């Protein structure tokens, strides 16, 4: 299994860079950076991380609403050139945390993601692209010869929640980010429906942040309302009842996200993610990997605190090691 991190860049630039550097030293093989709009620019930060790492695959978690896919294609070509081919792109439909402050609505997400993937891949092949789609337009667009190293084969991952997005991911993505523990079985089945007929299935990449201390549970609770706002009801019903869903959504609408966070309980969190004692987390992780044939795990780094995040990265390695899962990287701290 390959291990990675996703950095939500709500921290100083030098801290984010050092977090990635330490992740590489510990044996993590991928570093994603969330394109959160009003935090550090994702490509500036990835460029800085590239200069301080040598093995990590690097890439943004971005969307087609705040960045045109042609802009993304050029930026990723530059990142691939800078890193010697270590780039990976993750597309999302766009969340409220990013779109709401900009006054953007998430209209036709399937069309946006589908057209983004098609346009980006055509530009990476070196084509001169004219495109008149439902959402995007291009007129004789082509990446300049000095901006890429010929045709590019950069993996495209999709992070999906809704049934149609998961099916689309199965059909066109190189990897699918899966994000809710209680929904993994249904999500994998939907991805498989979409990938029926493909010679190889997309990678199954599980994104989570283990909650094995009271502090980690509290940090999860503070961000949890954004999960509720962005997740389809089908997915939420895996760990909430309809009354709880309505109560939290009403609190978000009338009082805001901070007030809604006060309604989040440890039981809700445990249904959503891997949580409990370190031993319980290890057992849950092993069961999920076996049941759903997961290929990769991405640890979510949601806030600043270099030493604390380093400790979390070390602890997660130890938890995964205790689960008996072989990983692609150096041994966990303390191994012989």
GROMACS .gro file of C-alpha atoms in nm:
model
  336
    1UNK     CA    1   0.000   0.000   0.000
    2UNK     CA    2   0.116   0.351  -0.080
    3UNK     CA    3   0.078   0.624   0.181
    4UNK     CA    4   0.042   0.997   0.133
    5UNK     CA    5  -0.068   1.319   0.295
    6UNK     CA    6  -0.303   1.597   0.192
    7UNK     CA    7  -0.217   1.939   0.331
    8UNK     CA    8  -0.492   2.194   0.389
    9UNK     CA    9  -0.258   2.497   0.364
   10UNK     CA   10  -0.387   2.688   0.666
   11UNK     CA   11  -0.032   2.734   0.796
   12UNK     CA   12   0.279   2.935   0.704
   13UNK     CA   13   0.446   2.840   0.377
   14UNK     CA   14   0.767   2.725   0.541
   15UNK     CA   15   0.570   2.501   0.778
   16UNK     CA   16   0.380   2.339   0.491
   17UNK     CA   17   0.706   2.278   0.306
   18UNK     CA   18   0.869   2.127   0.615
   19UNK     CA   19   0.563   1.908   0.676
   20UNK     CA   20   0.598   1.764   0.325
   21UNK     CA   21   0.974   1.719   0.369
   22UNK     CA   22   0.922   1.529   0.691
   23UNK     CA   23   0.650   1.317   0.532
   24UNK     CA   24   0.895   1.213   0.261
   25UNK     CA   25   1.160   1.130   0.520
   26UNK     CA   26   0.910   0.913   0.709
   27UNK     CA   27   0.823   0.717   0.395
   28UNK     CA   28   0.506   0.879   0.265
   29UNK     CA   29   0.509   0.875  -0.115
   30UNK     CA   30   0.246   1.136  -0.212
   31UNK     CA   31   0.174   1.494  -0.103
   32UNK     CA   32  -0.147   1.659  -0.218
   33UNK     CA   33  -0.220   2.025  -0.145
   34UNK     CA   34  -0.578   2.149  -0.130
   35UNK     CA   35  -0.664   2.444  -0.354
   36UNK     CA   36  -0.864   2.632  -0.090
   37UNK     CA   37  -0.889   2.966  -0.264
   38UNK     CA   38  -0.811   3.204   0.020
   39UNK     CA   39  -0.520   3.008   0.164
   40UNK     CA   40  -0.175   2.990   0.004
   41UNK     CA   41  -0.177   2.958  -0.373
   42UNK     CA   42  -0.160   2.587  -0.441
   43UNK     CA   43   0.095   2.598  -0.725
   44UNK     CA   44   0.329   2.840  -0.551
   45UNK     CA   45   0.327   2.608  -0.250
   46UNK     CA   46   0.375   2.294  -0.461
   47UNK     CA   47   0.670   2.458  -0.635
   48UNK     CA   48   0.829   2.533  -0.299
   49UNK     CA   49   0.770   2.175  -0.181
   50UNK     CA   50   0.919   2.043  -0.506
   51UNK     CA   51   1.244   2.226  -0.431
   52UNK     CA   52   1.276   2.052  -0.092
   53UNK     CA   53   1.176   1.696  -0.186
   54UNK     CA   54   1.305   1.440  -0.432
   55UNK     CA   55   1.066   1.144  -0.428
   56UNK     CA   56   0.719   1.263  -0.329
   57UNK     CA   57   0.451   1.267  -0.595
   58UNK     CA   58   0.304   1.618  -0.579
   59UNK     CA   59  -0.021   1.769  -0.690
   60UNK     CA   60  -0.317   1.992  -0.616
   61UNK     CA   61  -0.670   1.901  -0.517
   62UNK     CA   62  -0.844   2.155  -0.737
   63UNK     CA   63  -1.168   2.222  -0.927
   64UNK     CA   64  -1.300   2.356  -1.255
   65UNK     CA   65  -1.494   2.646  -1.105
   66UNK     CA   66  -1.214   2.857  -0.961
   67UNK     CA   67  -0.956   2.742  -1.221
   68UNK     CA   68  -1.021   2.684  -1.590
   69UNK     CA   69  -0.896   2.335  -1.689
   70UNK     CA   70  -0.661   2.488  -1.948
   71UNK     CA   71  -0.494   2.688  -1.670
   72UNK     CA   72  -0.472   2.369  -1.464
   73UNK     CA   73  -0.323   2.178  -1.758
   74UNK     CA   74  -0.046   2.435  -1.802
   75UNK     CA   75   0.027   2.455  -1.430
   76UNK     CA   76   0.050   2.075  -1.405
   77UNK     CA   77   0.281   2.061  -1.708
   78UNK     CA   78   0.509   2.306  -1.529
   79UNK     CA   79   0.493   2.106  -1.206
   80UNK     CA   80   0.574   1.784  -1.393
   81UNK     CA   81   0.874   1.948  -1.559
   82UNK     CA   82   0.996   2.096  -1.230
   83UNK     CA   83   0.971   1.763  -1.045
   84UNK     CA   84   1.098   1.528  -1.313
   85UNK     CA   85   0.761   1.365  -1.363
   86UNK     CA   86   0.636   1.349  -1.002
   87UNK     CA   87   0.307   1.531  -1.067
   88UNK     CA   88  -0.042   1.395  -0.996
   89UNK     CA   89  -0.368   1.586  -1.041
   90UNK     CA   90  -0.679   1.546  -0.823
   91UNK     CA   91  -1.005   1.702  -0.936
   92UNK     CA   92  -1.307   1.769  -0.716
   93UNK     CA   93  -1.648   1.910  -0.792
   94UNK     CA   94  -1.576   2.208  -0.567
   95UNK     CA   95  -1.681   2.246  -0.205
   96UNK     CA   96  -1.869   2.518  -0.019
   97UNK     CA   97  -1.555   2.612   0.174
   98UNK     CA   98  -1.404   2.739  -0.153
   99UNK     CA   99  -1.698   2.835  -0.371
  100UNK     CA  100  -1.926   3.010  -0.122
  101UNK     CA  101  -1.693   3.306  -0.043
  102UNK     CA  102  -1.647   3.367  -0.416
  103UNK     CA  103  -2.019   3.365  -0.484
  104UNK     CA  104  -1.983   3.063  -0.713
  105UNK     CA  105  -2.245   2.793  -0.745
  106UNK     CA  106  -2.162   2.432  -0.813
  107UNK     CA  107  -2.367   2.397  -1.131
  108UNK     CA  108  -2.346   2.085  -1.350
  109UNK     CA  109  -2.055   1.926  -1.160
  110UNK     CA  110  -2.054   1.612  -1.376
  111UNK     CA  111  -2.015   1.823  -1.690
  112UNK     CA  112  -1.744   2.036  -1.531
  113UNK     CA  113  -1.538   1.734  -1.422
  114UNK     CA  114  -1.592   1.537  -1.744
  115UNK     CA  115  -1.499   1.830  -1.969
  116UNK     CA  116  -1.204   1.919  -1.746
  117UNK     CA  117  -1.055   1.571  -1.775
  118UNK     CA  118  -1.102   1.562  -2.154
  119UNK     CA  119  -0.956   1.908  -2.211
  120UNK     CA  120  -0.660   1.855  -1.980
  121UNK     CA  121  -0.564   1.522  -2.136
  122UNK     CA  122  -0.589   1.661  -2.489
  123UNK     CA  123  -0.369   1.956  -2.399
  124UNK     CA  124  -0.118   1.723  -2.232
  125UNK     CA  125  -0.099   1.521  -2.554
  126UNK     CA  126   0.021   1.837  -2.726
  127UNK     CA  127  -0.294   1.889  -2.930
  128UNK     CA  128  -0.415   2.226  -3.053
  129UNK     CA  129  -0.759   2.226  -2.897
  130UNK     CA  130  -1.076   2.399  -3.006
  131UNK     CA  131  -1.361   2.311  -2.774
  132UNK     CA  132  -1.716   2.437  -2.747
  133UNK     CA  133  -1.862   2.240  -2.459
  134UNK     CA  134  -2.151   2.292  -2.223
  135UNK     CA  135  -1.928   2.462  -1.967
  136UNK     CA  136  -1.587   2.539  -2.119
  137UNK     CA  137  -1.466   2.703  -2.441
  138UNK     CA  138  -1.126   2.688  -2.607
  139UNK     CA  139  -1.012   2.829  -2.941
  140UNK     CA  140  -0.691   2.689  -3.091
  141UNK     CA  141  -0.536   2.642  -2.746
  142UNK     CA  142  -0.202   2.460  -2.713
  143UNK     CA  143   0.060   2.431  -2.442
  144UNK     CA  144   0.380   2.603  -2.556
  145UNK     CA  145   0.658   2.363  -2.649
  146UNK     CA  146   0.893   2.497  -2.384
  147UNK     CA  147   0.634   2.452  -2.110
  148UNK     CA  148   0.625   2.072  -2.116
  149UNK     CA  149   0.845   1.774  -2.195
  150UNK     CA  150   0.642   1.642  -2.485
  151UNK     CA  151   0.322   1.441  -2.434
  152UNK     CA  152   0.249   1.411  -2.063
  153UNK     CA  153   0.114   1.105  -1.883
  154UNK     CA  154   0.012   1.260  -1.551
  155UNK     CA  155  -0.234   1.056  -1.342
  156UNK     CA  156  -0.574   1.217  -1.286
  157UNK     CA  157  -0.758   1.127  -0.968
  158UNK     CA  158  -1.115   1.231  -0.892
  159UNK     CA  159  -1.256   1.282  -0.544
  160UNK     CA  160  -1.625   1.201  -0.569
  161UNK     CA  161  -1.919   1.176  -0.330
  162UNK     CA  162  -2.243   1.148  -0.529
  163UNK     CA  163  -2.341   0.830  -0.717
  164UNK     CA  164  -2.302   0.978  -1.066
  165UNK     CA  165  -1.965   1.134  -0.983
  166UNK     CA  166  -1.839   0.802  -0.846
  167UNK     CA  167  -1.957   0.623  -1.159
  168UNK     CA  168  -1.790   0.886  -1.377
  169UNK     CA  169  -1.471   0.845  -1.175
  170UNK     CA  170  -1.477   0.473  -1.239
  171UNK     CA  171  -1.512   0.538  -1.611
  172UNK     CA  172  -1.245   0.802  -1.672
  173UNK     CA  173  -1.012   0.846  -1.371
  174UNK     CA  174  -0.676   0.686  -1.296
  175UNK     CA  175  -0.764   0.689  -0.927
  176UNK     CA  176  -1.064   0.763  -0.706
  177UNK     CA  177  -1.044   0.932  -0.367
  178UNK     CA  178  -1.294   0.777  -0.125
  179UNK     CA  179  -1.368   0.976   0.188
  180UNK     CA  180  -1.634   0.829   0.419
  181UNK     CA  181  -1.568   0.511   0.617
  182UNK     CA  182  -1.930   0.403   0.647
  183UNK     CA  183  -1.990   0.463   0.275
  184UNK     CA  184  -1.688   0.280   0.134
  185UNK     CA  185  -1.877  -0.031   0.027
  186UNK     CA  186  -2.144   0.161  -0.163
  187UNK     CA  187  -1.887   0.400  -0.311
  188UNK     CA  188  -1.664   0.119  -0.437
  189UNK     CA  189  -1.965  -0.053  -0.594
  190UNK     CA  190  -2.056   0.267  -0.779
  191UNK     CA  191  -1.698   0.309  -0.902
  192UNK     CA  192  -1.702  -0.051  -1.023
  193UNK     CA  193  -2.022   0.014  -1.216
  194UNK     CA  194  -1.849   0.301  -1.395
  195UNK     CA  195  -1.531   0.105  -1.465
  196UNK     CA  196  -1.712  -0.199  -1.607
  197UNK     CA  197  -1.543  -0.280  -1.938
  198UNK     CA  198  -1.213  -0.107  -1.860
  199UNK     CA  199  -0.902  -0.322  -1.877
  200UNK     CA  200  -0.771  -0.187  -1.547
  201UNK     CA  201  -0.971  -0.041  -1.262
  202UNK     CA  202  -0.881   0.298  -1.113
  203UNK     CA  203  -0.677   0.302  -0.794
  204UNK     CA  204  -0.880   0.306  -0.473
  205UNK     CA  205  -0.742   0.581  -0.252
  206UNK     CA  206  -0.887   0.629   0.095
  207UNK     CA  207  -0.860   0.981   0.242
  208UNK     CA  208  -0.901   1.009   0.619
  209UNK     CA  209  -0.752   1.150   0.936
  210UNK     CA  210  -0.741   0.904   1.223
  211UNK     CA  211  -0.898   1.043   1.541
  212UNK     CA  212  -0.727   0.859   1.826
  213UNK     CA  213  -0.704   1.137   2.088
  214UNK     CA  214  -0.961   1.381   2.235
  215UNK     CA  215  -0.778   1.667   2.062
  216UNK     CA  216  -0.808   1.502   1.721
  217UNK     CA  217  -1.177   1.435   1.780
  218UNK     CA  218  -1.230   1.802   1.867
  219UNK     CA  219  -1.044   1.917   1.555
  220UNK     CA  220  -1.261   1.691   1.342
  221UNK     CA  221  -1.579   1.828   1.503
  222UNK     CA  222  -1.484   2.185   1.412
  223UNK     CA  223  -1.465   2.103   1.040
  224UNK     CA  224  -1.746   1.848   1.038
  225UNK     CA  225  -2.028   2.089   0.937
  226UNK     CA  226  -1.849   2.153   0.606
  227UNK     CA  227  -1.864   1.777   0.547
  228UNK     CA  228  -2.239   1.783   0.614
  229UNK     CA  229  -2.290   2.076   0.376
  230UNK     CA  230  -2.099   1.913   0.089
  231UNK     CA  231  -2.206   1.548   0.122
  232UNK     CA  232  -2.512   1.391  -0.045
  233UNK     CA  233  -2.784   1.268   0.189
  234UNK     CA  234  -2.721   0.909   0.077
  235UNK     CA  235  -2.369   0.930   0.212
  236UNK     CA  236  -2.467   1.104   0.535
  237UNK     CA  237  -2.718   0.834   0.621
  238UNK     CA  238  -2.428   0.598   0.680
  239UNK     CA  239  -2.346   0.777   1.007
  240UNK     CA  240  -2.638   1.016   1.080
  241UNK     CA  241  -3.013   0.977   1.103
  242UNK     CA  242  -3.245   1.209   0.910
  243UNK     CA  243  -3.324   1.420   1.217
  244UNK     CA  244  -2.956   1.482   1.284
  245UNK     CA  245  -2.892   1.573   0.920
  246UNK     CA  246  -3.175   1.824   0.920
  247UNK     CA  247  -3.075   1.970   1.257
  248UNK     CA  248  -2.713   2.030   1.152
  249UNK     CA  249  -2.808   2.168   0.810
  250UNK     CA  250  -3.059   2.404   0.973
  251UNK     CA  251  -2.792   2.524   1.218
  252UNK     CA  252  -2.551   2.592   0.930
  253UNK     CA  253  -2.816   2.791   0.743
  254UNK     CA  254  -2.942   2.996   1.040
  255UNK     CA  255  -2.642   3.027   1.275
  256UNK     CA  256  -2.333   2.937   1.074
  257UNK     CA  257  -2.071   2.665   1.072
  258UNK     CA  258  -1.926   2.734   1.417
  259UNK     CA  259  -2.266   2.696   1.581
  260UNK     CA  260  -2.332   2.376   1.386
  261UNK     CA  261  -2.002   2.233   1.511
  262UNK     CA  262  -2.143   2.238   1.865
  263UNK     CA  263  -2.395   1.971   1.759
  264UNK     CA  264  -2.130   1.721   1.651
  265UNK     CA  265  -2.082   1.420   1.881
  266UNK     CA  266  -1.799   1.163   1.903
  267UNK     CA  267  -2.046   0.897   1.786
  268UNK     CA  268  -2.110   1.090   1.464
  269UNK     CA  269  -1.738   1.121   1.401
  270UNK     CA  270  -1.677   0.751   1.463
  271UNK     CA  271  -1.933   0.668   1.195
  272UNK     CA  272  -1.765   0.902   0.950
  273UNK     CA  273  -1.398   0.820   0.998
  274UNK     CA  274  -1.146   0.590   1.164
  275UNK     CA  275  -1.167   0.681   1.533
  276UNK     CA  276  -1.112   0.534   1.877
  277UNK     CA  277  -0.803   0.406   2.056
  278UNK     CA  278  -0.490   0.343   1.847
  279UNK     CA  279  -0.564  -0.031   1.864
  280UNK     CA  280  -0.922   0.024   1.749
  281UNK     CA  281  -0.799   0.245   1.464
  282UNK     CA  282  -0.554  -0.026   1.360
  283UNK     CA  283  -0.826  -0.290   1.355
  284UNK     CA  284  -1.065  -0.066   1.161
  285UNK     CA  285  -0.799   0.019   0.905
  286UNK     CA  286  -0.702  -0.344   0.848
  287UNK     CA  287  -1.066  -0.439   0.800
  288UNK     CA  288  -1.127  -0.158   0.550
  289UNK     CA  289  -0.819  -0.244   0.343
  290UNK     CA  290  -0.914  -0.610   0.325
  291UNK     CA  291  -1.284  -0.559   0.260
  292UNK     CA  292  -1.248  -0.292  -0.008
  293UNK     CA  293  -0.910  -0.383  -0.161
  294UNK     CA  294  -0.769  -0.035  -0.105
  295UNK     CA  295  -0.451   0.063  -0.289
  296UNK     CA  296  -0.349   0.385  -0.112
  297UNK     CA  297  -0.418   0.583   0.202
  298UNK     CA  298  -0.394   0.964   0.221
  299UNK     CA  299  -0.366   1.123   0.566
  300UNK     CA  300  -0.547   1.455   0.588
  301UNK     CA  301  -0.340   1.734   0.750
  302UNK     CA  302  -0.612   1.986   0.829
  303UNK     CA  303  -0.439   2.260   1.031
  304UNK     CA  304  -0.102   2.399   1.135
  305UNK     CA  305   0.130   2.279   1.410
  306UNK     CA  306   0.448   2.125   1.273
  307UNK     CA  307   0.548   1.911   1.567
  308UNK     CA  308   0.193   1.793   1.628
  309UNK     CA  309   0.145   1.702   1.261
  310UNK     CA  310   0.479   1.523   1.256
  311UNK     CA  311   0.366   1.321   1.558
  312UNK     CA  312   0.039   1.238   1.384
  313UNK     CA  313   0.227   1.120   1.073
  314UNK     CA  314   0.448   0.900   1.291
  315UNK     CA  315   0.153   0.766   1.490
  316UNK     CA  316  -0.043   0.680   1.177
  317UNK     CA  317   0.254   0.488   1.040
  318UNK     CA  318   0.268   0.293   1.366
  319UNK     CA  319  -0.108   0.226   1.358
  320UNK     CA  320  -0.087   0.101   0.999
  321UNK     CA  321   0.217  -0.111   1.085
  322UNK     CA  322   0.025  -0.267   1.375
  323UNK     CA  323  -0.251  -0.350   1.126
  324UNK     CA  324   0.000  -0.568   0.938
  325UNK     CA  325  -0.028  -0.366   0.617
  326UNK     CA  326   0.285  -0.362   0.399
  327UNK     CA  327   0.363  -0.011   0.275
  328UNK     CA  328   0.575   0.129  -0.007
  329UNK     CA  329   0.835   0.332   0.183
  330UNK     CA  330   1.089   0.328   0.468
  331UNK     CA  331   0.999   0.153   0.789
  332UNK     CA  332   0.795   0.323   1.056
  333UNK     CA  333   0.986   0.499   1.336
  334UNK     CA  334   1.111   0.250   1.590
  335UNK     CA  335   1.113  -0.052   1.360
  336UNK     CA  336   1.419  -0.271   1.361
   0.00000   0.00000   0.00000
